[in-house]
Amino acid sequence: QVQVVESGGGLVQPGGSLRLSCAASGRIFSINAMGWYRQAPGKQRELVATISTGGSTNYADTVKGRFTISRDNTKNTVYLQMNSLKPEDTAVYYCKADGMEIMYTRFSSWGQGTQVTVSS
C-alpha cells in the first residue's frame, strides 16, 4: 500500500505564508503526479495545484502567482509554498499521489488533510 501524509498547516494572518509538505511512502515503483486539493466548509473539493514527476505544473486560477508547487522525487515528497494568503484560502488541504506500486499495481492515494486557516 501507499501512504500519503500532509503536514505544515496552521493559523496564519492574511498576507502571511505557509509551506505544506506531503510525503508518499510504501511500495512505490513510480509516481506519475502529485497534487494539492482543498475543501472549505460547505464547498466542493477543488484542485489547487498538481505536478508531474517530470515537473509539469497546473494551478487553479485563484492561486496563480501566489502558490508554488514543487517536488523532491528522491523523497517522494511534494511541497506547496503559499504566499499572500487570503481568508478565502481557508480550507482543509489534501494531498493526492498517483502512480504505480511495485508489482505493477496502480494506486491513487489521498492524505488525511491538513487545516489551513487564514484569519486576523
Tab-separated table of C-alpha atoms in Angstrom:
chain	number	residue	atom	x	y	z
A	1	GLN	CA	0.000	0.000	0.000
A	2	VAL	CA	0.971	3.623	-0.480
A	3	GLN	CA	0.546	6.065	2.364
A	4	VAL	CA	0.303	9.830	1.947
A	5	VAL	CA	0.864	12.231	4.839
A	6	GLU	CA	0.470	16.018	4.804
A	7	SER	CA	1.954	18.488	7.245
A	8	GLY	CA	2.547	22.196	7.651
A	9	GLY	CA	-0.941	23.569	8.104
A	10	GLY	CA	-1.852	26.070	10.747
A	11	LEU	CA	-3.200	29.503	11.533
A	12	VAL	CA	-1.809	32.477	9.659
A	13	GLN	CA	-2.810	36.110	9.232
A	14	PRO	CA	-3.900	37.498	5.864
A	15	GLY	CA	-0.865	38.244	3.747
A	16	GLY	CA	1.192	35.621	5.517
A	17	SER	CA	2.789	32.454	4.222
A	18	LEU	CA	2.732	28.739	4.885
A	19	ARG	CA	4.603	25.822	3.389
A	20	LEU	CA	2.809	22.490	3.177
A	21	SER	CA	4.594	19.187	2.757
A	22	CYS	CA	3.291	15.862	1.505
A	23	ALA	CA	5.250	12.637	1.636
A	24	ALA	CA	4.262	9.396	-0.056
A	25	SER	CA	5.667	6.143	1.229
A	26	GLY	CA	5.212	2.421	0.795
A	27	ARG	CA	5.576	0.003	-2.087
A	28	ILE	CA	6.152	2.729	-4.668
A	29	PHE	CA	7.609	1.867	-8.034
A	30	SER	CA	6.887	5.217	-9.628
A	31	ILE	CA	4.752	8.310	-9.128
A	32	ASN	CA	3.121	9.940	-12.127
A	33	ALA	CA	1.786	13.000	-10.372
A	34	MET	CA	1.083	14.532	-7.014
A	35	GLY	CA	-1.285	17.327	-6.245
A	36	TRP	CA	-2.934	19.521	-3.690
A	37	TYR	CA	-6.675	19.924	-3.305
A	38	ARG	CA	-8.689	21.866	-0.775
A	39	GLN	CA	-12.166	21.833	0.646
A	40	ALA	CA	-13.730	24.687	2.562
A	41	PRO	CA	-16.794	24.224	4.775
A	42	GLY	CA	-19.910	23.844	2.660
A	43	LYS	CA	-17.959	23.820	-0.594
A	44	GLN	CA	-16.860	21.225	-3.102
A	45	ARG	CA	-13.312	19.952	-3.038
A	46	GLU	CA	-11.261	21.780	-5.646
A	47	LEU	CA	-7.904	21.392	-7.299
A	48	VAL	CA	-5.205	23.758	-6.101
A	49	ALA	CA	-2.087	22.596	-7.925
A	50	THR	CA	-0.584	19.471	-9.445
A	51	ILE	CA	2.884	18.474	-10.541
A	52	SER	CA	4.110	15.542	-12.583
A	53	THR	CA	7.310	13.649	-11.929
A	54	GLY	CA	8.734	15.428	-14.952
A	55	GLY	CA	7.918	18.804	-13.444
A	56	SER	CA	4.844	19.921	-15.383
A	57	THR	CA	2.594	22.033	-13.175
A	58	ASN	CA	-1.020	23.087	-13.162
A	59	TYR	CA	-2.599	25.726	-10.919
A	60	ALA	CA	-6.075	26.883	-10.152
A	61	ASP	CA	-6.663	30.437	-11.345
A	62	THR	CA	-7.385	31.527	-7.791
A	63	VAL	CA	-3.865	30.705	-6.609
A	64	LYS	CA	-1.722	31.519	-9.637
A	65	GLY	CA	1.055	33.906	-8.743
A	66	ARG	CA	0.675	33.222	-5.026
A	67	PHE	CA	1.216	29.479	-4.633
A	68	THR	CA	4.098	27.389	-5.908
A	69	ILE	CA	4.144	23.606	-6.087
A	70	SER	CA	7.431	21.744	-6.155
A	71	ARG	CA	8.687	18.246	-5.560
A	72	ASP	CA	11.655	16.187	-4.472
A	73	ASN	CA	11.410	12.956	-6.428
A	74	THR	CA	14.137	11.284	-4.394
A	75	LYS	CA	11.977	11.593	-1.286
A	76	ASN	CA	8.565	11.164	-2.963
A	77	THR	CA	7.632	14.494	-1.466
A	78	VAL	CA	5.692	17.453	-2.817
A	79	TYR	CA	5.530	20.946	-1.350
A	80	LEU	CA	3.101	23.812	-1.621
A	81	GLN	CA	4.501	27.239	-0.849
A	82	MET	CA	1.587	29.549	-0.140
A	83	ASN	CA	2.227	33.284	-0.102
A	84	SER	CA	-0.068	36.291	0.197
A	85	LEU	CA	-2.676	34.150	1.871
A	86	LYS	CA	-6.270	35.330	1.901
A	87	PRO	CA	-9.181	34.398	4.160
A	88	GLU	CA	-10.766	32.586	1.217
A	89	ASP	CA	-7.792	30.218	1.209
A	90	THR	CA	-9.057	28.770	4.476
A	91	ALA	CA	-9.738	25.077	3.942
A	92	VAL	CA	-8.563	21.583	4.629
A	93	TYR	CA	-5.769	20.880	2.184
A	94	TYR	CA	-5.438	17.334	0.880
A	95	CYS	CA	-2.549	15.739	-0.940
A	96	LYS	CA	-3.053	13.124	-3.648
A	97	ALA	CA	-0.485	10.829	-5.222
A	98	ASP	CA	-0.963	8.756	-8.368
A	99	GLY	CA	1.394	6.163	-9.730
A	100	MET	CA	2.430	2.557	-9.797
A	101	GLU	CA	3.219	0.260	-6.913
A	102	ILE	CA	5.830	-2.444	-7.026
A	103	MET	CA	4.392	-5.470	-8.889
A	104	TYR	CA	2.516	-3.258	-11.377
A	105	THR	CA	-0.415	-2.229	-9.242
A	106	ARG	CA	-1.786	1.253	-9.890
A	107	PHE	CA	-2.524	3.442	-6.929
A	108	SER	CA	-4.304	6.670	-6.217
A	109	SER	CA	-3.916	7.692	-2.596
A	110	TRP	CA	-5.203	10.607	-0.571
A	111	GLY	CA	-3.731	12.017	2.591
A	112	GLN	CA	-5.741	12.805	5.683
A	113	GLY	CA	-5.641	16.549	5.107
A	114	THR	CA	-4.132	19.471	6.964
A	115	GLN	CA	-6.088	22.502	8.124
A	116	VAL	CA	-5.107	25.933	6.852
A	117	THR	CA	-6.835	28.870	8.495
A	118	VAL	CA	-6.250	32.429	7.316
A	119	SER	CA	-7.699	34.918	9.756
A	120	SER	CA	-6.776	38.073	11.607
